[in-house]
Amino acid sequence: MPLLLPAVLLTLLGCMWFPVLASLPANAQIDSFKSAFTGILLEALPFVLAGSLLSSLLQVFVPDAVITRWIPKRPLPAILFACVLGLIFPVCECGMIPLVRRLIRKGMPVYVAIVFILAGPILNPVVFGATLTAFRSHPDLAYARMILAFAVACCIGLILWATVRKNPVRLSMQRENGDVHQNTVRGGKVASLFVHTSDEFFDMGKYLIIGCLLTSLIQTFMFRENLVAIGDKPLGSYFFMMGLAFVLSLCSTSDAFVASTFLHTFPEGALLAFMVLGPMLDFKNALMLLSLFKTKFALYLFFLIIACVFIGAVFMSGWM
């Protein structure tokens, strides 16, 4: 199901650009596409692997109770604590919601869990290193990404703490047994670590490949003047990149490499919106959030994420 929307988008792009493709020299275009696709993919894969390994170490060796035991009781320290958790326990957004689901059952407040969902995939050393590598000539974008993600997560956490009074978790989730069933793997925890790492790596890898494929197609076959026309429109560039982030559903350890291919086409604020919105809200995450929370709360959360990221990115673009 998470692959349905990217597949539809790919089909539509193919239909729109087929007349263009027919008029272009095939060999040159194919070589350009292969170079772009291979370059993005090879740069991103080491960071995806590192993120999968760190996520698996947390999954296998760190009990959930260790995290919930240290949550402060007051809202502001609790929100700051949830942001800092990303530095200590770097987990990709692909595995964030199952982890948070267990933490909520063990007593983590929902607003703290939401902050962890939003900040954790971005505010960690692996993602910062990947962003710094992708934007070697513009390191300010890596710092701006961390600052904006922190600010958006804190703002949304405070808004939810102030406005949400009822438990938004679906009744089916609340009634589940608190004990989480885990498949046993012959060989103990070390074997479980490698199995979990490989599963998560290949699970994230398919989204990375789709993202690289679509980005390479856009870069190769879409007329550059069309992209420049979108980039010249302040609102159009932001909405285009935010929509692209939602559809591509890239891992936070690899989206910076995709964003860097648009560096000379779109303003830095639009690239920032792409890199912050994607890990917080994409197609696959939206489905998982809808399965965990009640629909009204989930839609409210989606609105807050989009609005805060957009406003924050516009503000940060004036600062950079």
Short mmCIF file of C-alpha atoms in Angstrom, two decimals:
data_model
loop_
_atom_site.label_atom_id
_atom_site.label_comp_id
_atom_site.label_asym_id
_atom_site.label_seq_id
_atom_site.Cartn_x
_atom_site.Cartn_y
_atom_site.Cartn_z
CA MET A 1 0.00 0.00 0.00
CA PRO A 2 2.72 2.61 0.80
CA LEU A 3 4.16 2.02 -2.67
CA LEU A 4 0.85 2.72 -4.45
CA LEU A 5 1.07 6.51 -4.57
CA PRO A 6 4.71 6.65 -5.75
CA ALA A 7 3.86 4.08 -8.44
CA VAL A 8 0.90 6.16 -9.62
CA LEU A 9 3.06 9.30 -9.66
CA LEU A 10 5.75 7.49 -11.65
CA THR A 11 3.15 6.36 -14.21
CA LEU A 12 1.76 9.90 -14.56
CA LEU A 13 5.22 11.36 -14.99
CA GLY A 14 5.97 8.79 -17.67
CA CYS A 15 2.77 9.65 -19.54
CA MET A 16 3.47 13.40 -19.36
CA TRP A 17 7.07 13.13 -20.47
CA PHE A 18 6.73 10.44 -23.13
CA PRO A 19 6.53 12.96 -26.00
CA VAL A 20 9.59 14.72 -24.59
CA LEU A 21 11.52 11.46 -24.30
CA ALA A 22 10.78 10.54 -27.89
CA SER A 23 12.39 13.73 -29.16
CA LEU A 24 15.59 13.44 -27.12
CA PRO A 25 18.78 11.53 -27.96
CA ALA A 26 18.22 8.20 -26.21
CA ASN A 27 21.78 7.25 -25.35
CA ALA A 28 22.74 10.60 -23.80
CA GLN A 29 19.55 10.76 -21.73
CA ILE A 30 19.89 7.18 -20.52
CA ASP A 31 23.54 7.74 -19.53
CA SER A 32 22.58 10.89 -17.66
CA PHE A 33 19.76 9.07 -15.87
CA LYS A 34 22.00 6.17 -14.87
CA SER A 35 24.70 8.50 -13.56
CA ALA A 36 22.24 10.54 -11.50
CA PHE A 37 20.51 7.45 -10.09
CA THR A 38 23.75 5.65 -9.22
CA GLY A 39 25.33 8.74 -7.67
CA ILE A 40 22.41 9.48 -5.33
CA LEU A 41 21.98 5.82 -4.38
CA LEU A 42 25.65 5.11 -3.59
CA GLU A 43 26.02 8.28 -1.51
CA ALA A 44 22.95 7.49 0.57
CA LEU A 45 23.34 3.73 1.18
CA PRO A 46 26.07 3.92 3.89
CA PHE A 47 23.95 6.24 5.98
CA VAL A 48 20.86 4.07 5.57
CA LEU A 49 22.90 1.07 6.72
CA ALA A 50 24.25 2.99 9.73
CA GLY A 51 20.75 4.11 10.68
CA SER A 52 19.42 0.55 10.39
CA LEU A 53 22.21 -0.79 12.61
CA LEU A 54 21.71 1.84 15.33
CA SER A 55 17.95 1.34 15.26
CA SER A 56 18.45 -2.41 15.65
CA LEU A 57 20.84 -1.93 18.59
CA LEU A 58 18.11 0.06 20.32
CA GLN A 59 15.47 -2.51 19.44
CA VAL A 60 17.43 -5.52 20.67
CA PHE A 61 19.48 -4.27 23.62
CA VAL A 62 17.60 -1.30 25.16
CA PRO A 63 14.39 -2.09 27.09
CA ASP A 64 11.49 0.34 26.63
CA ALA A 65 11.33 0.90 30.40
CA VAL A 66 14.76 2.53 30.33
CA ILE A 67 13.30 5.41 28.29
CA THR A 68 9.99 5.86 30.11
CA ARG A 69 11.68 5.80 33.51
CA TRP A 70 13.54 9.03 32.74
CA ILE A 71 10.64 11.09 31.33
CA PRO A 72 10.19 14.33 33.36
CA LYS A 73 6.73 15.04 34.76
CA ARG A 74 6.51 18.71 33.69
CA PRO A 75 5.62 19.40 30.04
CA LEU A 76 8.49 21.61 28.90
CA PRO A 77 11.30 19.42 30.32
CA ALA A 78 9.47 16.36 28.97
CA ILE A 79 9.33 17.88 25.47
CA LEU A 80 13.01 18.82 25.57
CA PHE A 81 13.79 15.32 26.82
CA ALA A 82 11.91 13.79 23.86
CA CYS A 83 13.97 15.91 21.46
CA VAL A 84 17.22 14.84 23.11
CA LEU A 85 16.19 11.17 22.83
CA GLY A 86 17.01 11.36 19.13
CA LEU A 87 20.64 12.09 19.97
CA ILE A 88 20.82 9.11 22.31
CA PHE A 89 18.63 6.64 20.40
CA PRO A 90 18.81 7.39 16.67
CA VAL A 91 15.87 5.59 15.06
CA CYS A 92 14.72 6.06 11.47
CA GLU A 93 11.10 7.12 11.00
CA CYS A 94 10.41 3.71 9.46
CA GLY A 95 10.76 2.08 12.87
CA MET A 96 9.69 5.03 15.02
CA ILE A 97 5.94 4.42 15.26
CA PRO A 98 6.14 0.76 16.36
CA LEU A 99 8.62 1.83 19.04
CA VAL A 100 6.47 4.74 20.22
CA ARG A 101 3.41 2.50 20.27
CA ARG A 102 5.14 0.34 22.86
CA LEU A 103 6.28 3.38 24.84
CA ILE A 104 2.74 4.80 25.01
CA ARG A 105 1.49 1.49 26.40
CA LYS A 106 4.24 1.68 29.02
CA GLY A 107 3.11 5.14 30.18
CA MET A 108 4.74 7.75 27.90
CA PRO A 109 2.37 10.77 27.52
CA VAL A 110 1.01 11.16 23.99
CA TYR A 111 2.37 14.68 23.47
CA VAL A 112 5.86 13.49 24.46
CA ALA A 113 5.51 10.50 22.11
CA ILE A 114 4.55 12.82 19.24
CA VAL A 115 7.62 15.00 19.86
CA PHE A 116 9.79 11.88 19.79
CA ILE A 117 8.15 10.76 16.53
CA LEU A 118 8.81 14.15 14.94
CA ALA A 119 12.28 14.93 16.29
CA GLY A 120 13.88 11.50 16.62
CA PRO A 121 14.36 10.74 12.90
CA ILE A 122 16.11 14.09 12.30
CA LEU A 123 17.87 15.10 15.51
CA ASN A 124 20.49 12.39 15.53
CA PRO A 125 24.17 12.18 14.55
CA VAL A 126 23.62 9.90 11.54
CA VAL A 127 21.16 12.26 9.85
CA PHE A 128 23.29 15.31 10.67
CA GLY A 129 26.35 13.62 9.16
CA ALA A 130 24.40 12.59 6.06
CA THR A 131 23.05 16.13 5.58
CA LEU A 132 26.51 17.64 6.07
CA THR A 133 27.93 15.21 3.50
CA ALA A 134 25.17 15.94 0.97
CA PHE A 135 25.60 19.72 1.33
CA ARG A 136 29.38 19.99 1.59
CA SER A 137 29.36 23.44 -0.01
CA HIS A 138 26.38 24.64 2.08
CA PRO A 139 26.90 23.32 5.63
CA ASP A 140 24.49 25.95 6.96
CA LEU A 141 21.64 23.83 5.58
CA ALA A 142 22.61 20.96 7.87
CA TYR A 143 22.52 23.21 10.94
CA ALA A 144 19.32 24.90 9.80
CA ARG A 145 17.68 21.49 9.39
CA MET A 146 18.47 20.55 12.99
CA ILE A 147 17.28 23.91 14.33
CA LEU A 148 14.01 23.85 12.37
CA ALA A 149 13.23 20.24 13.30
CA PHE A 150 13.84 21.02 16.98
CA ALA A 151 11.66 24.14 16.87
CA VAL A 152 8.80 22.44 15.00
CA ALA A 153 8.79 19.42 17.32
CA CYS A 154 8.78 21.62 20.46
CA CYS A 155 6.01 23.89 19.14
CA ILE A 156 3.77 20.98 18.18
CA GLY A 157 4.42 19.27 21.52
CA LEU A 158 3.38 22.40 23.44
CA ILE A 159 0.28 22.88 21.26
CA LEU A 160 -0.82 19.27 21.80
CA TRP A 161 -0.19 19.51 25.55
CA ALA A 162 -2.35 22.65 25.72
CA THR A 163 -5.19 21.56 23.40
CA VAL A 164 -5.59 17.78 23.62
CA ARG A 165 -7.35 16.51 26.72
CA LYS A 166 -8.75 13.11 25.70
CA ASN A 167 -6.64 10.08 24.90
CA PRO A 168 -6.31 10.07 21.07
CA VAL A 169 -5.03 6.49 20.83
CA ARG A 170 -7.43 4.12 19.09
CA LEU A 171 -9.40 1.84 21.40
CA SER A 172 -8.08 -1.23 19.60
CA MET A 173 -4.54 -0.14 20.53
CA GLN A 174 -5.44 0.61 24.13
CA ARG A 175 -6.92 -2.86 24.62
CA GLU A 176 -3.87 -4.66 23.35
CA ASN A 177 -1.83 -6.64 25.83
CA GLY A 178 1.15 -4.63 27.00
CA ASP A 179 3.50 -7.50 26.34
CA VAL A 180 4.96 -7.28 22.87
CA HIS A 181 5.50 -10.51 21.06
CA GLN A 182 8.96 -10.78 19.55
CA ASN A 183 10.01 -13.51 17.23
CA THR A 184 12.86 -15.51 18.63
CA VAL A 185 15.86 -16.05 16.45
CA ARG A 186 18.28 -18.92 16.86
CA GLY A 187 21.58 -17.53 18.02
CA GLY A 188 20.34 -15.05 20.62
CA LYS A 189 20.58 -11.30 20.60
CA VAL A 190 23.50 -11.02 18.20
CA ALA A 191 21.62 -13.00 15.56
CA SER A 192 18.50 -10.92 16.26
CA LEU A 193 20.56 -7.78 15.74
CA PHE A 194 21.69 -8.84 12.27
CA VAL A 195 18.21 -10.09 11.29
CA HIS A 196 16.57 -6.86 12.44
CA THR A 197 19.24 -4.75 10.71
CA SER A 198 18.83 -6.57 7.40
CA ASP A 199 15.03 -6.39 7.59
CA GLU A 200 15.05 -2.67 8.30
CA PHE A 201 17.75 -1.96 5.71
CA PHE A 202 15.81 -3.66 2.92
CA ASP A 203 12.52 -2.16 4.13
CA MET A 204 13.99 1.36 3.94
CA GLY A 205 15.95 0.51 0.82
CA LYS A 206 12.90 0.11 -1.37
CA TYR A 207 11.72 3.62 -0.53
CA LEU A 208 15.21 4.97 -1.16
CA ILE A 209 15.35 3.31 -4.59
CA ILE A 210 11.93 4.69 -5.54
CA GLY A 211 12.99 8.15 -4.38
CA CYS A 212 16.25 8.00 -6.32
CA LEU A 213 14.40 6.73 -9.38
CA LEU A 214 11.81 9.51 -9.37
CA THR A 215 14.39 12.20 -8.62
CA SER A 216 16.66 10.99 -11.42
CA LEU A 217 13.74 10.99 -13.84
CA ILE A 218 12.82 14.54 -12.86
CA GLN A 219 16.41 15.73 -13.15
CA THR A 220 17.01 13.99 -16.48
CA PHE A 221 13.79 14.23 -18.45
CA MET A 222 11.93 17.25 -17.13
CA PHE A 223 12.91 20.46 -18.89
CA ARG A 224 15.18 22.48 -16.62
CA GLU A 225 13.29 25.65 -17.46
CA ASN A 226 10.14 24.04 -16.01
CA LEU A 227 11.92 23.37 -12.71
CA VAL A 228 13.37 26.88 -12.71
CA ALA A 229 9.87 28.29 -13.31
CA ILE A 230 8.61 26.41 -10.24
CA GLY A 231 11.62 27.51 -8.22
CA ASP A 232 11.08 31.16 -9.15
CA LYS A 233 7.64 31.11 -7.52
CA PRO A 234 8.18 31.44 -3.75
CA LEU A 235 5.05 29.54 -2.69
CA GLY A 236 5.20 27.13 -5.61
CA SER A 237 8.71 25.94 -4.78
CA TYR A 238 7.82 25.27 -1.13
CA PHE A 239 4.63 23.39 -1.90
CA PHE A 240 6.30 21.41 -4.69
CA MET A 241 9.16 20.24 -2.47
CA MET A 242 6.87 19.49 0.49
CA GLY A 243 4.55 17.49 -1.76
CA LEU A 244 7.54 15.66 -3.21
CA ALA A 245 8.76 14.81 0.31
CA PHE A 246 5.35 13.37 1.19
CA VAL A 247 5.12 11.25 -1.96
CA LEU A 248 8.70 9.95 -2.09
CA SER A 249 8.59 8.69 1.54
CA LEU A 250 12.39 8.70 1.80
CA CYS A 251 14.35 7.70 4.86
CA SER A 252 15.75 10.63 6.87
CA THR A 253 19.28 9.29 6.35
CA SER A 254 19.01 9.60 2.57
CA ASP A 255 16.62 12.45 1.73
CA ALA A 256 19.38 15.08 1.95
CA PHE A 257 21.13 13.49 -1.04
CA VAL A 258 17.94 13.80 -3.08
CA ALA A 259 17.43 17.39 -1.91
CA SER A 260 21.00 18.32 -2.87
CA THR A 261 20.22 17.61 -6.54
CA PHE A 262 17.79 20.55 -6.47
CA LEU A 263 20.28 22.92 -4.81
CA HIS A 264 20.76 25.19 -7.83
CA THR A 265 17.11 25.04 -8.90
CA PHE A 266 15.07 25.74 -5.76
CA PRO A 267 15.64 28.18 -2.89
CA GLU A 268 17.29 26.87 0.26
CA GLY A 269 14.09 27.35 2.27
CA ALA A 270 12.21 24.94 -0.02
CA LEU A 271 14.97 22.33 0.34
CA LEU A 272 14.79 22.80 4.11
CA ALA A 273 11.03 22.23 4.05
CA PHE A 274 11.62 19.04 2.03
CA MET A 275 14.16 17.67 4.51
CA VAL A 276 12.12 18.49 7.62
CA LEU A 277 8.63 17.56 6.43
CA GLY A 278 9.60 14.21 4.88
CA PRO A 279 10.78 12.48 8.08
CA MET A 280 7.88 13.97 10.05
CA LEU A 281 5.06 13.28 7.60
CA ASP A 282 5.17 11.15 4.47
CA PHE A 283 2.79 8.73 2.84
CA LYS A 284 3.79 5.62 4.75
CA ASN A 285 4.01 7.45 8.09
CA ALA A 286 0.57 8.99 7.57
CA LEU A 287 -0.94 5.52 7.20
CA MET A 288 0.80 4.27 10.35
CA LEU A 289 -0.27 7.34 12.34
CA LEU A 290 -3.87 6.84 11.21
CA SER A 291 -3.70 3.25 12.42
CA LEU A 292 -2.36 4.31 15.83
CA PHE A 293 -4.38 7.47 16.57
CA LYS A 294 -8.00 8.44 16.06
CA THR A 295 -8.69 10.02 12.68
CA LYS A 296 -9.61 13.47 14.04
CA PHE A 297 -6.42 13.71 16.08
CA ALA A 298 -4.28 12.40 13.20
CA LEU A 299 -5.67 15.01 10.77
CA TYR A 300 -5.11 17.71 13.39
CA LEU A 301 -1.51 16.54 13.75
CA PHE A 302 -1.00 16.51 9.96
CA PHE A 303 -2.21 20.13 9.77
CA LEU A 304 0.11 21.22 12.58
CA ILE A 305 3.12 19.55 10.96
CA ILE A 306 2.52 21.08 7.52
CA ALA A 307 1.78 24.55 8.90
CA CYS A 308 4.71 24.64 11.33
CA VAL A 309 7.21 23.32 8.77
CA PHE A 310 6.06 25.77 6.11
CA ILE A 311 6.12 28.81 8.41
CA GLY A 312 9.43 27.75 9.95
CA ALA A 313 11.08 27.13 6.57
CA VAL A 314 9.98 30.51 5.25
CA PHE A 315 11.33 32.18 8.38
CA MET A 316 14.62 30.26 8.23
CA SER A 317 15.10 31.12 4.53
CA GLY A 318 15.26 34.79 5.49
CA TRP A 319 17.88 34.00 8.13
CA MET A 320 20.18 31.86 5.92
#
